[in-house]
Structure formats: C-alpha cells, structure tokens
PDB file of C-alpha atoms and ligand atoms in Angstrom:
ATOM      1  CA  UNK M   1      45.346 248.681 -71.490  1.00 97.00           C
ATOM      2  CA  UNK M   2      46.499 245.067 -71.376  1.00 98.00           C
ATOM      3  CA  UNK M   3      44.002 242.403 -72.319  1.00 98.00           C
ATOM      4  CA  UNK M   4      43.866 238.941 -70.791  1.00 99.00           C
ATOM      5  CA  UNK M   5      41.680 236.134 -72.063  1.00 98.00           C
ATOM      6  CA  UNK M   6      42.893 233.384 -69.752  1.00 98.00           C
ATOM      7  CA  UNK M   7      43.342 233.004 -66.025  1.00 98.00           C
ATOM      8  CA  UNK M   8      47.057 232.346 -66.563  1.00 98.00           C
ATOM      9  CA  UNK M   9      47.443 235.652 -68.423  1.00 98.00           C
ATOM     10  CA  UNK M  10      45.743 237.558 -65.604  1.00 98.00           C
ATOM     11  CA  UNK M  11      48.057 235.991 -63.039  1.00 98.00           C
ATOM     12  CA  UNK M  12      51.140 236.696 -65.163  1.00 98.00           C
ATOM     13  CA  UNK M  13      50.215 240.347 -65.721  1.00 98.00           C
ATOM     14  CA  UNK M  14      49.332 240.990 -62.074  1.00 98.00           C
ATOM     15  CA  UNK M  15      52.143 239.077 -60.403  1.00 98.00           C
ATOM     16  CA  UNK M  16      54.718 241.909 -60.625  1.00 98.00           C
ATOM     17  CA  UNK M  17      52.113 244.418 -59.406  1.00 98.00           C
ATOM     18  CA  UNK M  18      51.300 242.249 -56.421  1.00 98.00           C
ATOM     19  CA  UNK M  19      54.998 241.680 -55.684  1.00 98.00           C
ATOM     20  CA  UNK M  20      55.548 245.452 -55.805  1.00 98.00           C
ATOM     21  CA  UNK M  21      52.786 245.780 -53.223  1.00 98.00           C
ATOM     22  CA  UNK M  22      50.589 247.914 -55.435  1.00 98.00           C
ATOM     23  CA  UNK M  23      46.914 247.968 -54.530  1.00 98.00           C
ATOM     24  CA  UNK M  24      44.797 246.175 -57.127  1.00 99.00           C
ATOM     25  CA  UNK M  25      41.169 247.168 -57.693  1.00 99.00           C
ATOM     26  CA  UNK M  26      38.640 245.069 -59.609  1.00 99.00           C
ATOM     27  CA  UNK M  27      35.482 246.248 -61.359  1.00 99.00           C
ATOM     28  CA  UNK M  28      33.432 243.205 -62.429  1.00 99.00           C
ATOM     29  CA  UNK M  29      31.091 243.868 -65.379  1.00 99.00           C
ATOM     30  CA  UNK M  30      29.186 242.151 -68.154  1.00 98.00           C
ATOM     31  CA  UNK M  31      30.346 244.787 -70.643  1.00 98.00           C
ATOM     32  CA  UNK M  32      28.238 247.150 -72.777  1.00 98.00           C
ATOM     33  CA  UNK M  33      29.866 249.751 -70.598  1.00 98.00           C
ATOM     34  CA  UNK M  34      28.103 253.022 -69.791  1.00 98.00           C
ATOM     35  CA  UNK M  35      28.597 255.901 -67.359  1.00 98.00           C
ATOM     36  CA  UNK M  36      27.414 253.710 -64.484  1.00 98.00           C
ATOM     37  CA  UNK M  37      30.301 251.312 -65.091  1.00 98.00           C
ATOM     38  CA  UNK M  38      32.705 254.184 -65.713  1.00 98.00           C
ATOM     39  CA  UNK M  39      31.809 255.729 -62.357  1.00 99.00           C
ATOM     40  CA  UNK M  40      32.968 252.487 -60.686  1.00 98.00           C
ATOM     41  CA  UNK M  41      36.165 252.513 -62.750  1.00 99.00           C
ATOM     42  CA  UNK M  42      36.831 256.166 -61.853  1.00 98.00           C
ATOM     43  CA  UNK M  43      36.316 255.490 -58.156  1.00 98.00           C
ATOM     44  CA  UNK M  44      38.619 252.490 -58.414  1.00 99.00           C
ATOM     45  CA  UNK M  45      41.265 254.632 -60.134  1.00 98.00           C
ATOM     46  CA  UNK M  46      41.276 257.142 -57.282  1.00 98.00           C
ATOM     47  CA  UNK M  47      41.920 254.377 -54.745  1.00 98.00           C
ATOM     48  CA  UNK M  48      43.994 251.796 -56.610  1.00 98.00           C
ATOM     49  CA  UNK M  49      47.110 252.246 -58.756  1.00 98.00           C
ATOM     50  CA  UNK M  50      46.208 249.052 -60.608  1.00 99.00           C
ATOM     51  CA  UNK M  51      42.711 248.936 -62.111  1.00 99.00           C
ATOM     52  CA  UNK M  52      41.378 245.644 -63.473  1.00 99.00           C
ATOM     53  CA  UNK M  53      38.027 245.394 -65.259  1.00 99.00           C
ATOM     54  CA  UNK M  54      36.402 242.065 -66.063  1.00 99.00           C
ATOM     55  CA  UNK M  55      34.011 241.817 -68.988  1.00 99.00           C
ATOM     56  CA  UNK M  56      32.173 238.519 -68.841  1.00 98.00           C
ATOM     57  CA  UNK M  57      28.562 237.762 -69.666  1.00 98.00           C
ATOM     58  CA  UNK M  58      28.128 234.940 -67.178  1.00 98.00           C
ATOM     59  CA  UNK M  59      25.767 232.411 -68.773  1.00 98.00           C
ATOM     60  CA  UNK M  60      25.011 230.701 -65.444  1.00 98.00           C
ATOM     61  CA  UNK M  61      23.277 233.767 -64.025  1.00 97.00           C
ATOM     62  CA  UNK M  62      20.742 233.933 -66.869  1.00 98.00           C
ATOM     63  CA  UNK M  63      17.493 231.970 -66.645  1.00 97.00           C
ATOM     64  CA  UNK M  64      16.276 229.815 -69.546  1.00 96.00           C
ATOM     65  CA  UNK M  65      13.925 232.517 -70.830  1.00 95.00           C
ATOM     66  CA  UNK M  66      16.233 235.459 -70.231  1.00 97.00           C
ATOM     67  CA  UNK M  67      18.305 237.577 -72.595  1.00 97.00           C
ATOM     68  CA  UNK M  68      21.664 235.744 -72.609  1.00 98.00           C
ATOM     69  CA  UNK M  69      21.935 235.563 -76.398  1.00 98.00           C
ATOM     70  CA  UNK M  70      20.564 239.056 -76.963  1.00 97.00           C
ATOM     71  CA  UNK M  71      22.775 240.646 -74.282  1.00 98.00           C
ATOM     72  CA  UNK M  72      24.838 243.397 -75.968  1.00 98.00           C
ATOM     73  CA  UNK M  73      28.548 242.656 -76.463  1.00 98.00           C
ATOM     74  CA  UNK M  74      30.135 245.767 -78.048  1.00 98.00           C
ATOM     75  CA  UNK M  75      33.639 244.641 -77.136  1.00 98.00           C
ATOM     76  CA  UNK M  76      35.581 247.111 -79.311  1.00 98.00           C
ATOM     77  CA  UNK M  77      33.726 250.087 -77.796  1.00 98.00           C
ATOM     78  CA  UNK M  78      34.236 248.668 -74.321  1.00 98.00           C
ATOM     79  CA  UNK M  79      37.965 248.235 -74.845  1.00 98.00           C
ATOM     80  CA  UNK M  80      38.245 251.791 -76.221  1.00 98.00           C
ATOM     81  CA  UNK M  81      36.342 253.063 -73.161  1.00 98.00           C
ATOM     82  CA  UNK M  82      38.648 251.173 -70.800  1.00 98.00           C
ATOM     83  CA  UNK M  83      41.679 252.536 -72.626  1.00 98.00           C
ATOM     84  CA  UNK M  84      40.310 256.062 -72.284  1.00 98.00           C
ATOM     85  CA  UNK M  85      39.723 255.523 -68.549  1.00 98.00           C
ATOM     86  CA  UNK M  86      43.292 254.379 -68.053  1.00 98.00           C
ATOM     87  CA  UNK M  87      42.299 250.844 -67.070  1.00 98.00           C
ATOM     88  CA  UNK M  88      45.403 248.685 -66.647  1.00 98.00           C
ATOM     89  CA  UNK M  89      43.946 245.254 -67.312  1.00 99.00           C
ATOM     90  CA  UNK M  90      40.803 243.983 -69.011  1.00 99.00           C
ATOM     91  CA  UNK M  91      39.963 240.337 -68.369  1.00 99.00           C
ATOM     92  CA  UNK M  92      37.606 239.204 -71.121  1.00 98.00           C
ATOM     93  CA  UNK M  93      37.510 235.423 -71.064  1.00 98.00           C
ATOM     94  CA  UNK M  94      35.466 233.055 -73.189  1.00 98.00           C
ATOM     95  CA  UNK M  95      33.051 230.900 -71.201  1.00 98.00           C
ATOM     96  CA  UNK M  96      35.349 227.838 -71.431  1.00 98.00           C
ATOM     97  CA  UNK M  97      38.298 229.781 -70.020  1.00 98.00           C
ATOM     98  CA  UNK M  98      36.263 230.390 -66.873  1.00 98.00           C
ATOM     99  CA  UNK M  99      34.304 227.174 -66.416  1.00 98.00           C
ATOM    100  CA  UNK M 100      36.159 224.547 -68.453  1.00 97.00           C
ATOM    101  CA  UNK M 101      33.724 221.798 -69.373  1.00 96.00           C
ATOM    102  CA  UNK M 102      31.612 222.171 -66.274  1.00 96.00           C
ATOM    103  CA  UNK M 103      31.577 223.416 -62.715  1.00 97.00           C
ATOM    104  CA  UNK M 104      30.424 221.347 -59.744  1.00 98.00           C
ATOM    105  CA  UNK M 105      31.015 223.888 -57.010  1.00 98.00           C
ATOM    106  CA  UNK M 106      28.770 226.826 -56.238  1.00 98.00           C
ATOM    107  CA  UNK M 107      28.656 229.505 -53.594  1.00 98.00           C
ATOM    108  CA  UNK M 108      25.245 230.085 -52.092  1.00 98.00           C
ATOM    109  CA  UNK M 109      24.417 233.001 -49.854  1.00 98.00           C
ATOM    110  CA  UNK M 110      21.185 231.735 -48.338  1.00 98.00           C
ATOM    111  CA  UNK M 111      18.283 233.976 -47.314  1.00 98.00           C
ATOM    112  CA  UNK M 112      19.714 237.083 -48.941  1.00 98.00           C
ATOM    113  CA  UNK M 113      19.445 235.389 -52.360  1.00 98.00           C
ATOM    114  CA  UNK M 114      15.796 234.494 -51.936  1.00 98.00           C
ATOM    115  CA  UNK M 115      13.637 237.664 -51.899  1.00 98.00           C
ATOM    116  CA  UNK M 116      13.292 240.417 -54.546  1.00 98.00           C
ATOM    117  CA  UNK M 117      15.050 239.428 -57.787  1.00 98.00           C
ATOM    118  CA  UNK M 118      15.949 236.041 -56.287  1.00 98.00           C
ATOM    119  CA  UNK M 119      12.296 235.065 -56.132  1.00 98.00           C
ATOM    120  CA  UNK M 120      11.864 235.723 -59.840  1.00 98.00           C
ATOM    121  CA  UNK M 121      15.290 234.567 -61.034  1.00 98.00           C
ATOM    122  CA  UNK M 122      15.873 231.181 -59.353  1.00 97.00           C
ATOM    123  CA  UNK M 123      19.571 230.382 -59.016  1.00 98.00           C
ATOM    124  CA  UNK M 124      20.612 233.834 -60.188  1.00 98.00           C
ATOM    125  CA  UNK M 125      22.425 234.917 -57.033  1.00 98.00           C
ATOM    126  CA  UNK M 126      24.112 231.528 -56.588  1.00 98.00           C
ATOM    127  CA  UNK M 127      25.583 232.060 -60.048  1.00 98.00           C
ATOM    128  CA  UNK M 128      26.507 235.654 -59.212  1.00 98.00           C
ATOM    129  CA  UNK M 129      28.173 234.699 -55.913  1.00 98.00           C
ATOM    130  CA  UNK M 130      30.054 231.885 -57.620  1.00 98.00           C
ATOM    131  CA  UNK M 131      31.410 233.975 -60.496  1.00 98.00           C
ATOM    132  CA  UNK M 132      32.333 236.823 -58.164  1.00 99.00           C
ATOM    133  CA  UNK M 133      34.183 234.372 -55.879  1.00 98.00           C
ATOM    134  CA  UNK M 134      35.986 233.001 -58.941  1.00 98.00           C
ATOM    135  CA  UNK M 135      36.902 236.479 -60.164  1.00 99.00           C
ATOM    136  CA  UNK M 136      38.219 237.333 -56.707  1.00 99.00           C
ATOM    137  CA  UNK M 137      40.398 234.208 -56.794  1.00 98.00           C
ATOM    138  CA  UNK M 138      41.587 234.882 -60.334  1.00 98.00           C
ATOM    139  CA  UNK M 139      42.413 238.576 -59.887  1.00 98.00           C
ATOM    140  CA  UNK M 140      43.001 238.569 -56.102  1.00 98.00           C
ATOM    141  CA  UNK M 141      42.062 242.233 -55.829  1.00 98.00           C
ATOM    142  CA  UNK M 142      42.546 244.277 -52.676  1.00 98.00           C
ATOM    143  CA  UNK M 143      39.255 246.051 -53.383  1.00 99.00           C
ATOM    144  CA  UNK M 144      36.253 245.422 -55.637  1.00 99.00           C
ATOM    145  CA  UNK M 145      33.704 247.990 -56.788  1.00 99.00           C
ATOM    146  CA  UNK M 146      29.966 247.300 -57.058  1.00 99.00           C
ATOM    147  CA  UNK M 147      27.080 249.575 -57.997  1.00 98.00           C
ATOM    148  CA  UNK M 148      24.088 250.099 -55.725  1.00 98.00           C
ATOM    149  CA  UNK M 149      22.059 249.764 -58.937  1.00 98.00           C
ATOM    150  CA  UNK M 150      22.166 246.022 -58.257  1.00 98.00           C
ATOM    151  CA  UNK M 151      21.511 246.467 -54.559  1.00 98.00           C
ATOM    152  CA  UNK M 152      20.726 242.836 -53.758  1.00 98.00           C
ATOM    153  CA  UNK M 153      23.880 241.739 -55.570  1.00 98.00           C
ATOM    154  CA  UNK M 154      25.914 244.155 -53.447  1.00 99.00           C
ATOM    155  CA  UNK M 155      24.372 242.814 -50.238  1.00 99.00           C
ATOM    156  CA  UNK M 156      24.907 239.198 -51.322  1.00 99.00           C
ATOM    157  CA  UNK M 157      28.553 239.806 -52.293  1.00 99.00           C
ATOM    158  CA  UNK M 158      29.276 241.669 -49.074  1.00 98.00           C
ATOM    159  CA  UNK M 159      27.856 238.825 -47.023  1.00 98.00           C
ATOM    160  CA  UNK M 160      29.809 236.213 -49.005  1.00 99.00           C
ATOM    161  CA  UNK M 161      33.027 238.131 -48.351  1.00 99.00           C
ATOM    162  CA  UNK M 162      32.262 238.384 -44.637  1.00 98.00           C
ATOM    163  CA  UNK M 163      31.130 234.756 -44.261  1.00 98.00           C
ATOM    164  CA  UNK M 164      34.092 233.300 -46.175  1.00 98.00           C
ATOM    165  CA  UNK M 165      36.643 235.794 -44.791  1.00 98.00           C
ATOM    166  CA  UNK M 166      37.714 236.739 -48.306  1.00 98.00           C
ATOM    167  CA  UNK M 167      40.552 239.294 -48.189  1.00 98.00           C
ATOM    168  CA  UNK M 168      38.882 241.911 -50.382  1.00 98.00           C
ATOM    169  CA  UNK M 169      37.290 245.224 -49.525  1.00 99.00           C
ATOM    170  CA  UNK M 170      33.857 245.721 -51.114  1.00 99.00           C
ATOM    171  CA  UNK M 171      33.303 249.328 -52.182  1.00 99.00           C
ATOM    172  CA  UNK M 172      29.685 250.337 -52.911  1.00 98.00           C
ATOM    173  CA  UNK M 173      29.131 253.032 -55.555  1.00 98.00           C
ATOM    174  CA  UNK M 174      26.025 255.223 -56.012  1.00 98.00           C
ATOM    175  CA  UNK M 175      23.576 254.736 -58.877  1.00 98.00           C
ATOM    176  CA  UNK M 176      24.311 256.813 -61.973  1.00 99.00           C
ATOM    177  CA  UNK M 177      21.164 258.053 -63.724  1.00 99.00           C
ATOM    178  CA  UNK M 178      20.142 259.646 -66.999  1.00 98.00           C
ATOM    179  CA  UNK M 179      18.962 263.253 -66.710  1.00 98.00           C
ATOM    180  CA  UNK M 180      15.339 262.102 -66.479  1.00 98.00           C
ATOM    181  CA  UNK M 181      16.137 259.757 -63.600  1.00 98.00           C
ATOM    182  CA  UNK M 182      16.293 256.437 -65.439  1.00 98.00           C
ATOM    183  CA  UNK M 183      19.079 254.361 -63.888  1.00 99.00           C
ATOM    184  CA  UNK M 184      21.737 253.635 -66.486  1.00 98.00           C
ATOM    185  CA  UNK M 185      21.735 250.006 -67.587  1.00 98.00           C
ATOM    186  CA  UNK M 186      23.097 247.970 -70.466  1.00 97.00           C
ATOM    187  CA  UNK M 187      19.500 246.794 -70.937  1.00 97.00           C
ATOM    188  CA  UNK M 188      18.169 250.312 -71.583  1.00 98.00           C
ATOM    189  CA  UNK M 189      19.214 249.895 -75.196  1.00 98.00           C
ATOM    190  CA  UNK M 190      16.458 247.285 -75.611  1.00 98.00           C
ATOM    191  CA  UNK M 191      13.815 249.986 -75.012  1.00 98.00           C
ATOM    192  CA  UNK M 192      11.803 251.383 -77.926  1.00 98.00           C
ATOM    193  CA  UNK M 193      11.548 255.181 -78.101  1.00 98.00           C
ATOM    194  CA  UNK M 194       8.156 255.047 -76.436  1.00 98.00           C
ATOM    195  CA  UNK M 195       9.308 252.697 -73.684  1.00 98.00           C
ATOM    196  CA  UNK M 196      12.356 254.872 -73.108  1.00 98.00           C
ATOM    197  CA  UNK M 197       9.994 257.814 -72.549  1.00 98.00           C
ATOM    198  CA  UNK M 198       8.011 255.770 -70.032  1.00 98.00           C
ATOM    199  CA  UNK M 199      10.821 254.065 -68.106  1.00 98.00           C
ATOM    200  CA  UNK M 200      11.695 257.052 -65.851  1.00 98.00           C
ATOM    201  CA  UNK M 201       8.390 256.232 -64.116  1.00 98.00           C
ATOM    202  CA  UNK M 202      10.382 253.761 -62.013  1.00 98.00           C
ATOM    203  CA  UNK M 203      12.552 256.466 -60.473  1.00 98.00           C
ATOM    204  CA  UNK M 204       9.540 258.780 -60.234  1.00 98.00           C
ATOM    205  CA  UNK M 205       7.813 256.066 -58.200  1.00 98.00           C
ATOM    206  CA  UNK M 206      10.828 255.645 -55.912  1.00 98.00           C
ATOM    207  CA  UNK M 207      10.842 259.409 -55.332  1.00 98.00           C
ATOM    208  CA  UNK M 208       7.107 259.385 -54.733  1.00 98.00           C
ATOM    209  CA  UNK M 209       7.599 256.616 -52.174  1.00 98.00           C
ATOM    210  CA  UNK M 210      10.289 258.632 -50.395  1.00 98.00           C
ATOM    211  CA  UNK M 211       7.982 261.645 -50.385  1.00 97.00           C
ATOM    212  CA  UNK M 212       5.071 259.738 -48.845  1.00 97.00           C
ATOM    213  CA  UNK M 213       7.436 258.495 -46.121  1.00 97.00           C
ATOM    214  CA  UNK M 214       8.733 262.049 -45.603  1.00 97.00           C
ATOM    215  CA  UNK M 215       5.138 263.171 -45.038  1.00 96.00           C
ATOM    216  CA  UNK M 216       4.880 260.671 -42.191  1.00 97.00           C
ATOM    217  CA  UNK M 217       3.468 257.480 -43.691  1.00 97.00           C
ATOM    218  CA  UNK M 218       4.795 254.504 -41.704  1.00 97.00           C
ATOM    219  CA  UNK M 219       2.747 251.699 -43.236  1.00 98.00           C
ATOM    220  CA  UNK M 220       4.925 250.082 -45.916  1.00 98.00           C
ATOM    221  CA  UNK M 221       1.837 248.628 -47.637  1.00 98.00           C
ATOM    222  CA  UNK M 222       0.429 252.112 -48.245  1.00 98.00           C
ATOM    223  CA  UNK M 223       3.727 253.349 -49.683  1.00 98.00           C
ATOM    224  CA  UNK M 224       3.972 250.308 -51.959  1.00 98.00           C
ATOM    225  CA  UNK M 225       0.459 250.879 -53.293  1.00 98.00           C
ATOM    226  CA  UNK M 226       1.330 254.491 -54.087  1.00 98.00           C
ATOM    227  CA  UNK M 227       4.545 253.470 -55.875  1.00 98.00           C
ATOM    228  CA  UNK M 228       2.871 250.721 -57.888  1.00 98.00           C
ATOM    229  CA  UNK M 229       0.184 253.184 -59.025  1.00 98.00           C
ATOM    230  CA  UNK M 230       2.862 255.572 -60.256  1.00 98.00           C
ATOM    231  CA  UNK M 231       4.661 252.842 -62.216  1.00 98.00           C
ATOM    232  CA  UNK M 232       1.430 251.588 -63.748  1.00 98.00           C
ATOM    233  CA  UNK M 233       0.394 255.120 -64.686  1.00 98.00           C
ATOM    234  CA  UNK M 234       3.808 255.557 -66.296  1.00 98.00           C
ATOM    235  CA  UNK M 235       3.056 252.782 -68.771  1.00 97.00           C
ATOM    236  CA  UNK M 236       4.804 249.717 -67.336  1.00 98.00           C
ATOM    237  CA  UNK M 237       3.785 246.518 -69.073  1.00 98.00           C
ATOM    238  CA  UNK M 238       4.127 244.514 -65.867  1.00 98.00           C
ATOM    239  CA  UNK M 239       5.322 245.095 -62.338  1.00 98.00           C
ATOM    240  CA  UNK M 240       7.404 242.225 -61.013  1.00 98.00           C
ATOM    241  CA  UNK M 241       7.766 243.590 -57.495  1.00 98.00           C
ATOM    242  CA  UNK M 242       7.612 246.766 -55.467  1.00 99.00           C
ATOM    243  CA  UNK M 243       9.149 246.077 -52.075  1.00 99.00           C
ATOM    244  CA  UNK M 244      10.273 247.957 -49.007  1.00 98.00           C
ATOM    245  CA  UNK M 245      13.013 246.022 -47.277  1.00 98.00           C
ATOM    246  CA  UNK M 246      15.510 246.211 -44.462  1.00 98.00           C
ATOM    247  CA  UNK M 247      18.731 247.419 -46.151  1.00 98.00           C
ATOM    248  CA  UNK M 248      20.842 244.714 -44.456  1.00 98.00           C
ATOM    249  CA  UNK M 249      18.602 241.640 -44.306  1.00 98.00           C
ATOM    250  CA  UNK M 250      16.460 242.428 -47.390  1.00 98.00           C
ATOM    251  CA  UNK M 251      13.449 241.216 -45.379  1.00 98.00           C
ATOM    252  CA  UNK M 252      10.140 242.960 -46.022  1.00 98.00           C
ATOM    253  CA  UNK M 253       9.419 245.769 -43.624  1.00 98.00           C
ATOM    254  CA  UNK M 254       5.842 246.237 -42.387  1.00 98.00           C
ATOM    255  CA  UNK M 255       6.309 249.447 -40.441  1.00 98.00           C
ATOM    256  CA  UNK M 256       8.869 252.015 -41.502  1.00 98.00           C
ATOM    257  CA  UNK M 257      10.805 252.858 -38.350  1.00 96.00           C
ATOM    258  CA  UNK M 258      14.392 253.170 -39.567  1.00 96.00           C
ATOM    259  CA  UNK M 259      16.354 253.111 -42.799  1.00 98.00           C
ATOM    260  CA  UNK M 260      14.711 251.095 -45.598  1.00 98.00           C
ATOM    261  CA  UNK M 261      15.413 250.307 -49.231  1.00 98.00           C
ATOM    262  CA  UNK M 262      12.651 250.844 -51.779  1.00 98.00           C
ATOM    263  CA  UNK M 263      13.133 248.280 -54.549  1.00 99.00           C
ATOM    264  CA  UNK M 264      11.389 247.900 -57.897  1.00 99.00           C
ATOM    265  CA  UNK M 265      11.496 245.517 -60.846  1.00 98.00           C
ATOM    266  CA  UNK M 266       9.173 246.250 -63.760  1.00 98.00           C
ATOM    267  CA  UNK M 267       8.841 245.538 -67.454  1.00 98.00           C
ATOM    268  CA  UNK M 268       8.552 248.142 -70.161  1.00 98.00           C
ATOM    269  CA  UNK M 269       7.631 246.136 -73.231  1.00 98.00           C
ATOM    270  CA  UNK M 270       9.717 242.988 -72.877  1.00 98.00           C
ATOM    271  CA  UNK M 271      12.577 244.762 -71.087  1.00 98.00           C
ATOM    272  CA  UNK M 272      12.966 244.102 -67.382  1.00 98.00           C
ATOM    273  CA  UNK M 273      14.344 247.051 -65.432  1.00 98.00           C
ATOM    274  CA  UNK M 274      15.334 247.296 -61.764  1.00 98.00           C
ATOM    275  CA  UNK M 275      16.030 250.269 -59.532  1.00 99.00           C
ATOM    276  CA  UNK M 276      16.132 251.125 -55.835  1.00 99.00           C
ATOM    277  CA  UNK M 277      16.432 253.988 -53.389  1.00 98.00           C
ATOM    278  CA  UNK M 278      17.597 254.183 -49.796  1.00 98.00           C
ATOM    279  CA  UNK M 279      15.276 256.155 -47.533  1.00 98.00           C
ATOM    280  CA  UNK M 280      15.396 256.763 -43.811  1.00 93.00           C
ATOM    281  CA  UNK M 281      12.335 256.964 -41.596  1.00 83.00           C
ATOM    282  CA  UNK M 282      12.343 260.751 -41.915  1.00 84.00           C
ATOM    283  CA  UNK M 283      11.992 260.338 -45.678  1.00 82.00           C
ATOM    284  CA  UNK M 284      15.431 261.619 -46.667  1.00 88.00           C
ATOM    285  CA  UNK M 285      17.002 259.774 -49.554  1.00 88.00           C
ATOM    286  CA  UNK M 286      20.425 258.247 -49.743  1.00 87.00           C
TER     287      UNK M 286
HETATM  288  P1  AMP N 301      26.660 244.790 -65.089  1.00 64.94           P
HETATM  289  O1  AMP N 301      27.570 244.987 -66.243  1.00 64.94           O
HETATM  290  O2  AMP N 301      25.255 245.193 -65.353  1.00 64.94           O
HETATM  291  O3  AMP N 301      26.787 243.405 -64.462  1.00 64.94           O
HETATM  292  O4  AMP N 301      27.148 245.796 -63.958  1.00 64.94           O
HETATM  293  C1  AMP N 301      28.478 245.782 -63.500  1.00 64.94           C
HETATM  294  C2  AMP N 301      28.599 246.655 -62.283  1.00 64.94           C
HETATM  295  O5  AMP N 301      28.235 247.996 -62.624  1.00 64.94           O
HETATM  296  C3  AMP N 301      27.667 246.225 -61.145  1.00 64.94           C
HETATM  297  O6  AMP N 301      28.347 246.393 -59.907  1.00 64.94           O
HETATM  298  C4  AMP N 301      26.528 247.193 -61.286  1.00 64.94           C
HETATM  299  O7  AMP N 301      25.834 247.425 -60.083  1.00 64.94           O
HETATM  300  C5  AMP N 301      27.253 248.447 -61.732  1.00 64.94           C
HETATM  301  N1  AMP N 301      26.318 249.344 -62.409  1.00 64.94           N
HETATM  302  C6  AMP N 301      25.534 249.083 -63.479  1.00 64.94           C
HETATM  303  N2  AMP N 301      24.754 250.151 -63.782  1.00 64.94           N
HETATM  304  C7  AMP N 301      25.039 251.100 -62.863  1.00 64.94           C
HETATM  305  C8  AMP N 301      24.561 252.416 -62.618  1.00 64.94           C
HETATM  306  N3  AMP N 301      23.614 252.980 -63.366  1.00 64.94           N
HETATM  307  N4  AMP N 301      25.090 253.106 -61.582  1.00 64.94           N
HETATM  308  C9  AMP N 301      26.033 252.539 -60.787  1.00 64.94           C
HETATM  309  N5  AMP N 301      26.530 251.308 -60.969  1.00 64.94           N
HETATM  310  C10 AMP N 301      26.041 250.588 -61.989  1.00 64.94           C
END
C-alpha cells in the first residue's frame, strides 16, 4: 500500500492510473477501521482496480463538546489492515494539509442536513459535505463507497453529487453488525462491558419497530413509542431521537404507507450510538 500525506502526493500517485484509464474507487473513513469499513473496501475492490482509502478525523465535523480529541487513531493497525485488504493508496493527511490555515468555503446541502443528527449536531453535515467534496476533488474517484450505517450522511452526499453534477458514482453499502446486532462503529470501543451488553437494544428496537409495522401498524407515532420503550428497557442513558422518515427526503412520516427508514440515536453511558433500518409498508426489512 502506498501512503500519501499531502494532496500533491495523492495526485502524483494517481496520475498514471488515471492516464491508464483505470477505475479509481474511494472509501472515505475516519480510521479505527473495523469490519464495517472493510466491507466497503472489499466492495470497492470488486469494482475498482485502484482502491484509495482516506483516513482523516475531520475536526470541523465535531461539535465543541464532542469526542474529537478522544476519537481513536490506531494508525499502525489501520495501515496493516489496508495492506491486508490490498488497498492501493491510503491518504492520511494532517489537518493543515487539508485545510491550510483556514477554509472560507463550505458546501451546504439544505433541508437534508437539518433533521435527525443534524438537529443535534449543528453544522455537522456542512462539514461532512465539505470534506467529502474536497476528498472527491483531491482523489477524483470514479466511485465512492459509503455505509448505510450513516444513512443521513449517505443521503446528503448523494444529493450533493446530484446537485453539483460531480462526476462520481456513490455506492451505498449495507450495515455490518456484531453477532448480537450492534452496528459496528469506531465508537463502540468507548463502551464499558455493561454498556456493550446493553447497546444491542438499539437494533432490537429497530427490529421491534419493523415487526409492529409488519403486523399492520400504520401510525408512525405508535411505532416510535414502542421502539423508544425497547431502548429505554435496554438500559440507554438517554434517547436523542427515534424517528421514522421518508428514505429520500428524511422528512418525518406520520402514516406509514410506503418505504420508510427507522432511525435511532441514543446514549449508553456517555457514548452516542446511531443505527437505522429500512422497512417497507409491509414490514419487510432492507
Ligand atoms: P467513519 O470512519 O465512521 O467515518 O465511517 C467511514 C465509512 O464507513 C462511512 O461511509 C460509514 O457509513 C461506513 N461504516 C461505518 N461503520 C459501518 C458499518 N457498521 N457498516 C457499514 N458501513 C459502515
């Protein structure tokens, strides 16, 4: 695996690949790689002869009271993992290599950035859209791989690409879970043993929601109440939101008449976890 720390190095390494017309795939990450990330890398490998992975903990997408400093950065393990996966290029810049002294330009995907996580993390999706746009311009990938784990991020990025006519194909990838259903996340390592035992309650609640819909419930409010009860019973310290939204607009749905996305953010101890599940009106999950 070749490692680039500057934009110039990325361009130099990828220039011959681009000239040779080889398809370049990008997997943007914040590192602390796990099987969720590796599933994106594997999918990218099957579709692209050149696989680039970015590892960048983007400070601008963290709020003032969030875990920027505590965020895990096991770079040697990550590089070994990328090597093992046959990644061609890892871009792991320092903050200054990406932003210089400052940045005055941002990309904002209105509306889609406002509900769900956006309501609780002001400015988060502007920072996400901006760094993703920058990474697309730095790497100029033909395709980029995003996990449904961060469903709102996927929707925001897709819309940015459509609105700005960016020449990159966005490839969504399914959520990878632990055996007990907990969605894999770099933040799971913050959980105490007890919290780790409790955290699968989030997925249990999503499944319970899907089940209630399968049994014919059409009132989103009633499904949300049922899901919130399950999360609370599972030991969550705090529920940030339980929402049922339109999978394209992310607007709250009152009556479940077509495909919806069940979305949850909840704290176990001081660790904030998110998860989601696609459900159609018949209750089948996707
Ligand atoms: P992160 O490093 O958390 O910014 O995630 C980088 C990419 O990996 C994003 O597109 C995430 O949605 C994706 N990802 C993270 N966890 C998972 C997971 N459990 N399953 C699938 N994709 C994931």
